[in-house]
Short mmCIF file of C-alpha atoms in Angstrom, two decimals:
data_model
loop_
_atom_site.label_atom_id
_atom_site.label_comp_id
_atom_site.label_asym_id
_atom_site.label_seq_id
_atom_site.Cartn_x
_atom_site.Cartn_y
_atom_site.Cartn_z
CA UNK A 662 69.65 -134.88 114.81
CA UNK A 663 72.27 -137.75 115.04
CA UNK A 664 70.00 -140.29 114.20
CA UNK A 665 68.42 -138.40 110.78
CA UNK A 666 71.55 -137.90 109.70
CA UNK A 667 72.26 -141.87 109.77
CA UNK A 668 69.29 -141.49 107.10
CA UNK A 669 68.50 -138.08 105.76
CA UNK A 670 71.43 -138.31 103.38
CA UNK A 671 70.49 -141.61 101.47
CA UNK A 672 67.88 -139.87 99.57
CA UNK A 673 70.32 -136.79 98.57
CA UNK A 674 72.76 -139.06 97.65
CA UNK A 675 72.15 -139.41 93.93
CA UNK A 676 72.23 -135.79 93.53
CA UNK A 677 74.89 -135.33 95.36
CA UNK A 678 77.33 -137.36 93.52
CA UNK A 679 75.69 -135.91 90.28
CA UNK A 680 77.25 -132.70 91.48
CA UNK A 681 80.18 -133.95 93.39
CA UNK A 682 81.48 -136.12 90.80
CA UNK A 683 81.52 -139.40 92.71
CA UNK A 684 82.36 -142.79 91.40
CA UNK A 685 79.48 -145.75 92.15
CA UNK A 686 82.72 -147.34 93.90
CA UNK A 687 83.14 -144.52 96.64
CA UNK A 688 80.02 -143.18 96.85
CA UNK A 689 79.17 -145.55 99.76
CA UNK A 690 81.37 -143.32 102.24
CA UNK A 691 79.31 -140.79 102.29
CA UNK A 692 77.28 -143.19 104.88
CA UNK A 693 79.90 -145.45 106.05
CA UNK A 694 82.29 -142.57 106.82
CA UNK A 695 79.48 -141.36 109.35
CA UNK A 696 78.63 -145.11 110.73
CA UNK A 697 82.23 -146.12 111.43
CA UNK A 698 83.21 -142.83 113.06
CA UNK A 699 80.27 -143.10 115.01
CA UNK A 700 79.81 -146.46 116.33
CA UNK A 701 84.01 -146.47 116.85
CA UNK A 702 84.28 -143.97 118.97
CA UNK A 703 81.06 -143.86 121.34
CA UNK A 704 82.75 -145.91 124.01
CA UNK A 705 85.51 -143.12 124.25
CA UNK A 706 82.62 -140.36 124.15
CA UNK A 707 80.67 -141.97 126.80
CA UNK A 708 84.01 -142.03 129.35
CA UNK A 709 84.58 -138.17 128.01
CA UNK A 710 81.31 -137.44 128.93
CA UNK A 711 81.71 -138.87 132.85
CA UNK A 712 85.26 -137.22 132.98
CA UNK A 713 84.76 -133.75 131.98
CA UNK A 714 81.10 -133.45 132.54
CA UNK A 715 78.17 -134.28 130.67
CA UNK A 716 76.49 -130.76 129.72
CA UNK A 717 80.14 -129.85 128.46
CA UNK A 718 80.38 -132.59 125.82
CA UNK A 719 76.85 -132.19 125.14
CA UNK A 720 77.71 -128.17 123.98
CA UNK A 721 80.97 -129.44 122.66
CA UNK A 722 79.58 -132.06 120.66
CA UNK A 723 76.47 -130.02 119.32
CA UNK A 724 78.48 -126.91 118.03
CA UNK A 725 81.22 -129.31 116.55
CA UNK A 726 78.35 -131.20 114.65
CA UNK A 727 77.19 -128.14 113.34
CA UNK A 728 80.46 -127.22 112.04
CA UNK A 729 81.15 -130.50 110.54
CA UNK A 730 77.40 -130.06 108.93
CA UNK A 731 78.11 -126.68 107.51
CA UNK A 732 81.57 -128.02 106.11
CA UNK A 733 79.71 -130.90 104.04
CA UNK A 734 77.12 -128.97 102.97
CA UNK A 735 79.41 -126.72 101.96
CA UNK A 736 81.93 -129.35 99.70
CA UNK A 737 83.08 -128.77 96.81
CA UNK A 738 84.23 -132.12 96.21
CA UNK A 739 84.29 -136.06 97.45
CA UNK A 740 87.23 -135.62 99.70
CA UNK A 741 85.90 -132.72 101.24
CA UNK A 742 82.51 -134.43 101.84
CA UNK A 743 83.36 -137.73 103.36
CA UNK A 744 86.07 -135.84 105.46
CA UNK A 745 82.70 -133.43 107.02
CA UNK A 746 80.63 -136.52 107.34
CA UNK A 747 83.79 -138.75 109.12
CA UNK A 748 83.61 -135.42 111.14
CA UNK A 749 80.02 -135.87 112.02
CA UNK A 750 80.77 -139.00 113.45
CA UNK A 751 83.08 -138.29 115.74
CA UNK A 752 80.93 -135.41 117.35
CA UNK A 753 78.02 -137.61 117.02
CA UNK A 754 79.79 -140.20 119.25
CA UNK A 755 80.25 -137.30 121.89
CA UNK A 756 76.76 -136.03 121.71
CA UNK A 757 74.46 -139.02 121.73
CA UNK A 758 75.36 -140.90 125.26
CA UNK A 759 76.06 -137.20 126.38
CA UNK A 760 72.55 -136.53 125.33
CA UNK A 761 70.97 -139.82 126.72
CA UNK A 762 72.96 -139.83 130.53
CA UNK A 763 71.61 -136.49 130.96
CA UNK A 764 67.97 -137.55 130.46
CA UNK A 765 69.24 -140.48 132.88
CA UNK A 766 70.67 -138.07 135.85
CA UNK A 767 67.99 -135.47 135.43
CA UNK A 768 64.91 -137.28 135.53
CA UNK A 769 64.95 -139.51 138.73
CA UNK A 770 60.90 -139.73 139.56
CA UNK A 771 59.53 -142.84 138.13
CA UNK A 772 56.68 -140.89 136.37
CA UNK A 773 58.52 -138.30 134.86
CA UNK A 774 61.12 -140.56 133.57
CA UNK A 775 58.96 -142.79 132.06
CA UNK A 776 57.50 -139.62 130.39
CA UNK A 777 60.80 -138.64 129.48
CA UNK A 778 62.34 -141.71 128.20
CA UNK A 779 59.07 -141.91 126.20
CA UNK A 780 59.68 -138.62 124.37
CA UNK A 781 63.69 -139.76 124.15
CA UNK A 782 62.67 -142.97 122.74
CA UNK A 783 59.65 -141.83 120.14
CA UNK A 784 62.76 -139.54 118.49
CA UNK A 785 65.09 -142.13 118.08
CA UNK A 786 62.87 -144.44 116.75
CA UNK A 787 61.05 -141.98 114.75
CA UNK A 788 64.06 -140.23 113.61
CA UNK A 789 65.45 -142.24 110.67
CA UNK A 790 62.41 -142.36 108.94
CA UNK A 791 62.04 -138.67 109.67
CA UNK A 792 65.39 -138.30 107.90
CA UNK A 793 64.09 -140.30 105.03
CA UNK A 794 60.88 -137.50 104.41
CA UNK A 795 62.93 -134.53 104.93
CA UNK A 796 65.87 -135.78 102.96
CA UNK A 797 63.47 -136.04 100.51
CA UNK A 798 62.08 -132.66 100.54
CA UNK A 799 64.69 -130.68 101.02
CA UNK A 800 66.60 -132.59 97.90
CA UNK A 801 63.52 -131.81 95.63
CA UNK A 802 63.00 -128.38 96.63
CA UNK A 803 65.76 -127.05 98.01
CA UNK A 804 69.29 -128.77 97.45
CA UNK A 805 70.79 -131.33 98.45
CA UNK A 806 73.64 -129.63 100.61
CA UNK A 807 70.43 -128.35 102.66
CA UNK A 808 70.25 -132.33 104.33
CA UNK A 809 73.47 -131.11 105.89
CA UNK A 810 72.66 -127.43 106.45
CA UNK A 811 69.24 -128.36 108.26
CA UNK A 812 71.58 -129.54 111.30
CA UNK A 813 73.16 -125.94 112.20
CA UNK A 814 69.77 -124.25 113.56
CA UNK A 815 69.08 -127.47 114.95
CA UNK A 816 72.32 -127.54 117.01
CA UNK A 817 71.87 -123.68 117.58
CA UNK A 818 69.02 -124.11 119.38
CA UNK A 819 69.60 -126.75 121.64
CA UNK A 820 73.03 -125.00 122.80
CA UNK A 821 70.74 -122.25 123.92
CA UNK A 822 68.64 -124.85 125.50
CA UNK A 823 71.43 -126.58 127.34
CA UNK A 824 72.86 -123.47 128.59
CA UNK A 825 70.13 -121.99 129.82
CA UNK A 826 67.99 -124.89 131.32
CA UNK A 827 70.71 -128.13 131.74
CA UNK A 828 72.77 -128.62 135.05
CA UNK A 829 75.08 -131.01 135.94
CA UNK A 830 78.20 -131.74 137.67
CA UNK A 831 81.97 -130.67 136.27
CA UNK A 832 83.10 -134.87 135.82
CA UNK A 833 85.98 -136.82 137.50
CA UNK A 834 89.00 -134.64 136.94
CA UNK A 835 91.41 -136.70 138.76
CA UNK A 836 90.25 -140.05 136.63
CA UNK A 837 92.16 -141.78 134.43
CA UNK A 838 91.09 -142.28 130.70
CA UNK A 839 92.41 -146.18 129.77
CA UNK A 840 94.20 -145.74 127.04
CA UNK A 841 94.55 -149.44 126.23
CA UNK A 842 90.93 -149.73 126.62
CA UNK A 843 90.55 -147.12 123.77
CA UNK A 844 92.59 -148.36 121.26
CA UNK A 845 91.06 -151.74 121.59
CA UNK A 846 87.41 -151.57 122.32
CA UNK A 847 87.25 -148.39 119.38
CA UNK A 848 89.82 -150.30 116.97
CA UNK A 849 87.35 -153.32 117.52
CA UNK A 850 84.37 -151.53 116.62
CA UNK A 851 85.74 -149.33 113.87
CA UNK A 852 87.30 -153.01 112.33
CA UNK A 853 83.60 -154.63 112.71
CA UNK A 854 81.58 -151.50 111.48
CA UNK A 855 84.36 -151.09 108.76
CA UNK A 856 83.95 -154.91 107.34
CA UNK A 857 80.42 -155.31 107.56
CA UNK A 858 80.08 -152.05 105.07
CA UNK A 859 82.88 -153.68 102.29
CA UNK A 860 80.40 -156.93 102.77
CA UNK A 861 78.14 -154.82 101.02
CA UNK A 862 80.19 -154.52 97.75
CA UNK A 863 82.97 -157.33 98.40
CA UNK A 864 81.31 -160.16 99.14
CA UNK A 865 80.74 -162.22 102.73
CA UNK A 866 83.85 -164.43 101.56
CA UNK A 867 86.12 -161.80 100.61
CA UNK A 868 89.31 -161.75 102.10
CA UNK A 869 89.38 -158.16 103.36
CA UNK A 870 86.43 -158.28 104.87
CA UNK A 871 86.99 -161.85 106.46
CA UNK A 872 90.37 -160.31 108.27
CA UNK A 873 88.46 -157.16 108.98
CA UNK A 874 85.82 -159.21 111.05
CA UNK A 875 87.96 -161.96 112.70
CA UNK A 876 90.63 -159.34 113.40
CA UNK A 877 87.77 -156.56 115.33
CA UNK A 878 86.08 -160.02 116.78
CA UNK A 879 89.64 -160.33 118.11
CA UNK A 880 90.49 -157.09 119.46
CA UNK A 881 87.01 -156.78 121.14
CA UNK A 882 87.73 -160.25 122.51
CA UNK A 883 90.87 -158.82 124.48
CA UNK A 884 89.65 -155.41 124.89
CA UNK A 885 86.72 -157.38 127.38
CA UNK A 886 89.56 -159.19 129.37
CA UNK A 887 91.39 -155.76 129.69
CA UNK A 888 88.91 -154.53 131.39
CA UNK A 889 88.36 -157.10 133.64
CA UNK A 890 92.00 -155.68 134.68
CA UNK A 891 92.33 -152.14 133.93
CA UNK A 892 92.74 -149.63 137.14
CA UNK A 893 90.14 -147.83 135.40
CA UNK A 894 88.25 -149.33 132.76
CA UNK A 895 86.27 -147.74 129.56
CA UNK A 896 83.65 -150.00 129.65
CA UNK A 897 83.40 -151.33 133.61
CA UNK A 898 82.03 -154.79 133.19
CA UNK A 899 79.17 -154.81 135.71
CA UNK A 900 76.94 -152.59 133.71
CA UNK A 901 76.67 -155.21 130.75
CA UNK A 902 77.13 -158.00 133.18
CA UNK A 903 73.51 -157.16 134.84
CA UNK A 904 71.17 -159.13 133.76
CA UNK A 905 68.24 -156.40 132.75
CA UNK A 906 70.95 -154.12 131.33
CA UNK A 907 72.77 -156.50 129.08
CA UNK A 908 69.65 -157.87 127.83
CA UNK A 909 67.96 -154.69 126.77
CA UNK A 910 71.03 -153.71 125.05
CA UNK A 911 70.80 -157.71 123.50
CA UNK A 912 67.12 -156.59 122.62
CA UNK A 913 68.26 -153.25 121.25
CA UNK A 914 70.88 -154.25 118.87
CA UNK A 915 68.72 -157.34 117.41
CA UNK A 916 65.69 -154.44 116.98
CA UNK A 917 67.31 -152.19 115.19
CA UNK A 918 68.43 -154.82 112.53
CA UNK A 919 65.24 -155.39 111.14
CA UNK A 920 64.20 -151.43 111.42
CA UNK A 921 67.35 -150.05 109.33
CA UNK A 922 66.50 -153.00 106.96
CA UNK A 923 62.91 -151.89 106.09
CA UNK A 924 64.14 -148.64 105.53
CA UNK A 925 67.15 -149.46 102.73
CA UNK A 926 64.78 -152.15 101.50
CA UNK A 927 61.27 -150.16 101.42
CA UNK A 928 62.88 -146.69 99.73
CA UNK A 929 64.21 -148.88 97.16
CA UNK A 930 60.92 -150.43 96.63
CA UNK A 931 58.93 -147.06 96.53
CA UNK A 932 61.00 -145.44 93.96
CA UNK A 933 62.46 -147.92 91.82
CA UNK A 934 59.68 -150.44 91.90
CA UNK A 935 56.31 -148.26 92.54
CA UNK A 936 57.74 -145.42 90.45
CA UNK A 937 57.56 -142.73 93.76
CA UNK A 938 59.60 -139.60 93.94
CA UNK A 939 61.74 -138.88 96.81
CA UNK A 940 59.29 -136.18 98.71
CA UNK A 941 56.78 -139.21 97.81
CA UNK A 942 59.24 -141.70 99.09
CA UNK A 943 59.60 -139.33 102.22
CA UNK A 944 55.55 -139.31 102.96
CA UNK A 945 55.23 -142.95 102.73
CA UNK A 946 57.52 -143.36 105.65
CA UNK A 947 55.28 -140.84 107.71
CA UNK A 948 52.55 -142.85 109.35
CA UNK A 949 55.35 -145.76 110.62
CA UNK A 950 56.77 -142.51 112.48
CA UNK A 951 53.57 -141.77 113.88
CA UNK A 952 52.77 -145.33 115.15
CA UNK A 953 56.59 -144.79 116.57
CA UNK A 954 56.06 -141.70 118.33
CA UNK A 955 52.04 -143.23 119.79
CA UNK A 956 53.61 -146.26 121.05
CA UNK A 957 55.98 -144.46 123.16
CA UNK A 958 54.73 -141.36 124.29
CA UNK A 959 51.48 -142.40 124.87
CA UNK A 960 51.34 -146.44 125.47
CA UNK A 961 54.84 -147.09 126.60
CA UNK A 962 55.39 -143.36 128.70
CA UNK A 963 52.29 -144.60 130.61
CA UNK A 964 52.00 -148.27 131.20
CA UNK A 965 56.12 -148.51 132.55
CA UNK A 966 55.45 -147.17 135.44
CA UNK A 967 52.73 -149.78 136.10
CA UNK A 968 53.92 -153.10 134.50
CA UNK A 969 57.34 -154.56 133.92
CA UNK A 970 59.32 -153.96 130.97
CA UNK A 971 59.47 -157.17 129.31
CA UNK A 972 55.75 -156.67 128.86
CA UNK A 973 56.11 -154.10 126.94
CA UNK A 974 59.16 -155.30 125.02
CA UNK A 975 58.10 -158.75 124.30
CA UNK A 976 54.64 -157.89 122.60
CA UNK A 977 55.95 -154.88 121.11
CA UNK A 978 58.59 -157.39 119.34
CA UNK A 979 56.05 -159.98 118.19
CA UNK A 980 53.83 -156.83 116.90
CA UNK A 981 56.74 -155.97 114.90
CA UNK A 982 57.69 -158.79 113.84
CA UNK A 983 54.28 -159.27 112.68
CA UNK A 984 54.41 -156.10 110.81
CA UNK A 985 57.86 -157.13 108.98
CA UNK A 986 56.16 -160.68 108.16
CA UNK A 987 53.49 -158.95 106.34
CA UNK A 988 55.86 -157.36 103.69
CA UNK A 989 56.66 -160.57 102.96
CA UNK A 990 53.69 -160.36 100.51
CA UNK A 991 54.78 -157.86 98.52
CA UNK A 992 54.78 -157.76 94.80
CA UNK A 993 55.39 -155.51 91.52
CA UNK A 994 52.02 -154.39 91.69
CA UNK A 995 51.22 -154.45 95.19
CA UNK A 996 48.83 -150.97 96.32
CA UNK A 997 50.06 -148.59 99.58
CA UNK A 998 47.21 -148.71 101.46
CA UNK A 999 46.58 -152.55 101.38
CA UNK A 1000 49.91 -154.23 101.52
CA UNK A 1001 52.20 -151.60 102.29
CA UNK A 1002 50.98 -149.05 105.05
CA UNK A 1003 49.43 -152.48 107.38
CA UNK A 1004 52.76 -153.67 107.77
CA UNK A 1005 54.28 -150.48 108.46
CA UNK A 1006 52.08 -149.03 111.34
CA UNK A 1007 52.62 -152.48 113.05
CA UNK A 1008 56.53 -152.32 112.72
CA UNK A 1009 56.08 -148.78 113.81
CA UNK A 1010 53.54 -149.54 116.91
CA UNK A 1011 55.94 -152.00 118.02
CA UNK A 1012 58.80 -150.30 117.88
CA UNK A 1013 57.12 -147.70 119.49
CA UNK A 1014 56.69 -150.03 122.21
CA UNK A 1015 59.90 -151.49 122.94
CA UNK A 1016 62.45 -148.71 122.55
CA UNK A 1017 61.23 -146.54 125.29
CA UNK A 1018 61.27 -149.02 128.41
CA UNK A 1019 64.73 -150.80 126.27
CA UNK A 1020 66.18 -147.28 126.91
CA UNK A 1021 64.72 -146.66 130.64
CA UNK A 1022 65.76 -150.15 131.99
CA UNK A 1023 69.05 -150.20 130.58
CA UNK A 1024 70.19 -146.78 131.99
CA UNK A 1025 68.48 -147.02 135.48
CA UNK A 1026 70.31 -147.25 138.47
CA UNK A 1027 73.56 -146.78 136.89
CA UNK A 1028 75.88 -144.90 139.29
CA UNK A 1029 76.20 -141.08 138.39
CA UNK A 1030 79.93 -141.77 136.92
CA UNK A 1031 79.28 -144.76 135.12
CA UNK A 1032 76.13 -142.59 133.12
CA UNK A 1033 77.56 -141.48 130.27
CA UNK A 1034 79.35 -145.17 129.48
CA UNK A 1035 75.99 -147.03 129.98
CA UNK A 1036 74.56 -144.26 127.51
CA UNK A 1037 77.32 -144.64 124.89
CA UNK A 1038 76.84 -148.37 125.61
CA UNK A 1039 73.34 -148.50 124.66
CA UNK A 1040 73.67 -145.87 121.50
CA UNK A 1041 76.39 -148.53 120.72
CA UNK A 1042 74.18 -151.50 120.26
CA UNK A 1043 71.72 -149.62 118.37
CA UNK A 1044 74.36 -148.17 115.77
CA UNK A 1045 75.64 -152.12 115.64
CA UNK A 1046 72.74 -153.20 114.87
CA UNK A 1047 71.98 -151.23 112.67
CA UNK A 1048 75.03 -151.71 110.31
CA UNK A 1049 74.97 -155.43 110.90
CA UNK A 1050 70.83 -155.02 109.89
CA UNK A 1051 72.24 -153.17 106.43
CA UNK A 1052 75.01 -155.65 105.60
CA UNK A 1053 73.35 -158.57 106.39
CA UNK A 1054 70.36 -158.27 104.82
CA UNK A 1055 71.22 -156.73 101.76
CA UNK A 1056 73.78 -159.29 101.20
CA UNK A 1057 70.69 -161.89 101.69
CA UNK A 1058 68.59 -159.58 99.24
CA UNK A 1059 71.15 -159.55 96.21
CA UNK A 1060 71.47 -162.82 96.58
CA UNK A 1061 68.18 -164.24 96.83
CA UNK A 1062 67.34 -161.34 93.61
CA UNK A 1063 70.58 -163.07 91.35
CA UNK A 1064 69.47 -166.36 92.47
CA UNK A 1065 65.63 -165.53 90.99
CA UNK A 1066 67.19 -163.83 87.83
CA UNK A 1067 69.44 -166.17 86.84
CA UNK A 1068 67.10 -169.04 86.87
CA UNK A 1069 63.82 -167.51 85.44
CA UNK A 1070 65.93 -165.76 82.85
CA UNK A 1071 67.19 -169.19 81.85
CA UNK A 1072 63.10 -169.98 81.95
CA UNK A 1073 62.19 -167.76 79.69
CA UNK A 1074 65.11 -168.49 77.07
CA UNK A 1075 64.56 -172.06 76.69
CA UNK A 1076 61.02 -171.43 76.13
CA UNK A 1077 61.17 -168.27 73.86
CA UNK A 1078 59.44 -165.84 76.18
CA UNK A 1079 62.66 -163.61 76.63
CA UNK A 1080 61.44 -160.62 75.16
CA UNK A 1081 62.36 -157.00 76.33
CA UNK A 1082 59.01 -157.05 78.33
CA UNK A 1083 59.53 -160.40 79.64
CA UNK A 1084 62.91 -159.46 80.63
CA UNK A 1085 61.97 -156.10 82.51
CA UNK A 1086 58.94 -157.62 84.70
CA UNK A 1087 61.70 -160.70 85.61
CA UNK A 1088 63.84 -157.76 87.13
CA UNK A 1089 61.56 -156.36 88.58
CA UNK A 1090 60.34 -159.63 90.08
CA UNK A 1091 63.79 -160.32 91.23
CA UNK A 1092 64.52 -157.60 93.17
CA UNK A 1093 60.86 -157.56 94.60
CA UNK A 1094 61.63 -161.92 95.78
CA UNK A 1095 65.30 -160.07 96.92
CA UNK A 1096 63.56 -157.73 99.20
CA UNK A 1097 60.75 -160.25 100.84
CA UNK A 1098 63.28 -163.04 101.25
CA UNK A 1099 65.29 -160.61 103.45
CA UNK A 1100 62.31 -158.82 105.39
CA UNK A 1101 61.41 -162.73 106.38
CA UNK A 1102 65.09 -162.85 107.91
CA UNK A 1103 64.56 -159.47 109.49
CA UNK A 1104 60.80 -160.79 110.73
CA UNK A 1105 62.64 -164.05 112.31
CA UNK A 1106 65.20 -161.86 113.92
CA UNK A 1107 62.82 -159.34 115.62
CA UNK A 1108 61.18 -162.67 117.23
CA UNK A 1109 64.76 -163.23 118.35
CA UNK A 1110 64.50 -160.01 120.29
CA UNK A 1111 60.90 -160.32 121.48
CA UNK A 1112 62.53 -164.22 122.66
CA UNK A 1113 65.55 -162.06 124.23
CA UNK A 1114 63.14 -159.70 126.13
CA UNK A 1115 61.04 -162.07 127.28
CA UNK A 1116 63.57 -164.15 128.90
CA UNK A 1117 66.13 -161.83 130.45
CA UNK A 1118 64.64 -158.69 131.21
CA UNK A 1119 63.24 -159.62 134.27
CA UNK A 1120 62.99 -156.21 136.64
CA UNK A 1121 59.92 -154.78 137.92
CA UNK A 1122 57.65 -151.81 137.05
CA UNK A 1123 59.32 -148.87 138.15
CA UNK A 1124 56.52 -148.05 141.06
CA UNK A 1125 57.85 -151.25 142.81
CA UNK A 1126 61.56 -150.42 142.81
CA UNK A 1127 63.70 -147.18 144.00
CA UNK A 1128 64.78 -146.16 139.97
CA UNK A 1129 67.29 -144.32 141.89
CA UNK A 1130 69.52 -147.78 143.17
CA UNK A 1131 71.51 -149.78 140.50
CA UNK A 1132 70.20 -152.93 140.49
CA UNK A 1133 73.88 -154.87 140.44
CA UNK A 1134 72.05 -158.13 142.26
CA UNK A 1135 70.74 -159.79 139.25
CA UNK A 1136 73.70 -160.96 136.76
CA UNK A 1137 73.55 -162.51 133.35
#
């Protein structure tokens, strides 16, 4: 649920500020609103979740997602909406390492964690592009207030679930939260998150977002030396110090910035290139979800428990980086099923493969009251990574598109071939050369993470370790 709605609402979004009345200036908040709220504040939802007890903030953060759902599906304007979505966040940043440190403390056997952390990871990975298909069918046949609705008897039903079937203990009510540590490590975030969305529609070189970056840079810089002092840290260092945690939370956040970019890029490229509708759009994405949800339930789920986790990673990586290189190809013209759907199953396959033992090493062996940090610290990197994935390589596609425009536009002119035609295919063109030239940046990256995975994730299959003993020995 928290990671569809980083995605179901992009295809609703038209509609929505058809209805709404929003401006093509501030109609970006309806995502950002959700990303900075969310990757703020999930430092300070992971240490609420080891204080007052992880199945707690997992109700609390469930039924106040709902709420915030049924609020923005129930706007009747912009304020209203980016208000229920800034909402959505917040819960969101109490729900997800809530969610992911009780997989951690409840599954201990090596088997039935791997299994575990396979189903765990084949969501989140599948999930966005999930969001993408039933964002597109509920906007088409339903409404688009029915991308928000859709979360309530989600969130109904897992409360049930948790009451009924979770256990865990009450949390640390005699620890202190570090208040410092909040304001710095979430102002740092929220700065960071908050800049790299204005990079979008500023500019790399504006001036806002230059302060916004240095400045969060900065305050994350002293936040880490705070807690190197604090009586009782937010973030206690050892857990990204280790050498297998901090590097699948490395691989993590470089992973995820080539997977959010093939989704802006590709649903862009379905609709307004190909001509696809959004339930179309929404289809397309299916199989790369499938591949997802194969390579870690069923490759992933059963081979960690035999082989180390860098062998999984590492090819996974180089399969989806494979996968990204073929869009590279990619033209005006170019047909589903032999340039399009290739390329996806690999990126999908791969991903399938890495995200599930990514997930598994990081949390394991983390001490019981350090669970729900580790989780927020993991959900952390991915949520980075994805916004620095959406800045960064949009910025490169716009570019690379005005850069094509501008100089086969001046082409055609000199030689007379400008006509309306002429003009429309160069467009088209453009944005197509926009889109490859940043999927090649996203391709180069993933090999970064396979490079990443390879060379610091060094821990053992599961079968030759206790899973049960944090493995503090091995630093970065």
């Amino acid at each position: 649920m928290v990671v569809l709605d980083a995605t179901i609402v992009n295809i609703a979004l038209p509609s929505a500020q058809r209805e709404l009345g929003l401006t093509n200036g501030n109609r970006q908040w309806v995502i950002t609103a959700y990303t900075l709220a969310f990757g703020g504040l999930l430092l300070l939802g992971g240490r609420i979740a080891d204080l007052v007890g992880r199945k707690r903030s997992f109700i609390v953060g469930l039924v106040g997602f709902a709420a915030a759902s049924a609020l923005g599906g129930a706007a009747t304007g912009p304020t209203m909406l980016f208000a229920s979505r800034a909402l959505q966040g917040v819960f969101a940043a109490v729900l997800a390492p809530s969610a992911l440190s009780l997989l951690t403390t409840t599954f201990s056997d090596g088997k039935e964690r791997a299994k575990a952390f396979g189903i765990y990871g084949a969501i989140a990975g599948a999930g966005g592009a999930l969001g993408l298909l039933l964002g597109g069918i509920l906007t088409e046949y339903l409404d688009w207030r029915w991308c928000l609705y859709v979360n309530v008897p989600i969130a109904v039903l897992a409360v049930f679930g948790a009451v009924s079937l979770l256990h865990d203990r009450t949390g640390h009510k005699d620890a202190k939260l570090d208040v410092p540590g909040v304001v710095l490590g979430c102002g740092g975030l929220v700065a960071v998150v908050y800049g790299l969305s204005e990079a979008e529609s500023r500019g790399w070189t504006s001036a806002m977002v230059l302060a916004l970056l240095v400045g969060g840079v900065a305050l994350l810089a002293v936040f880490a030396w705070w807690q190197a002092r604090a009586a009782h840290p937010l973030l206690p260092l050892h857990i990204v110090k280790n050498r297998n945690r901090g590097g699948s939370m490395l691989t993590m956040g470089l992973a995820t910035i080539g997977m959010f970019g093939v989704f802006l890029f590709m649903t862009y490229y379905l609709q307004s290139i190909l001509g696809y509708s959004p339930v179309k759009t929404g289809f397309a994405f299916l199989p790369m979800s499938i591949a997802i949800i194969i390579g870690s339930t069923q490759i992933s789920a059963r081979l960690l428990h035999h082989v180390p986790p860098r062998l999984l990673m590492g090819p996974g990586l180089l399969l989806g980086a494979a996968g990204l290189f073929t869009l590279t190809f990619l033209g005006t013209h170019s047909s589903y099923a032999g340039h399009i759907l290739p390329g996806m199953l690999m990126l999908g396959l791969g991903l399938g493969l890495t995200f599930m033992p990514v997930m598994a090493t990081a949390t394991a062996g983390v001490a019981p009251q350090d669970a729900g940090v580790t989780s927020a610290t993991v959900n952390t990197a991915q949520q980075v990574g994805g916004s620095i994935g959406t800045a960064l390589l949009n910025t490169i596609a716009t570019t690379s598109t005005a850069t094509y425009v501008t100089s086969h536009m001046g082409e055609a002119q000199r030689t007379g071939q400008l006509t309306p035609k002429g003009k429309a295919e160069i467009l088209d063109s453009g944005v197509v050369h926009g889109f490859t030239v940043a999927t090649g940046w996203a391709a180069l990256i993933m090999l970064a993470a396979s490079a990443v995975a390879f060379l610091l994730v060094n821990a053992r299959a599961p079968r030759h370790r206790d899973t049960t003993a944090a493995p503090e020995a091995t630093s970065v």
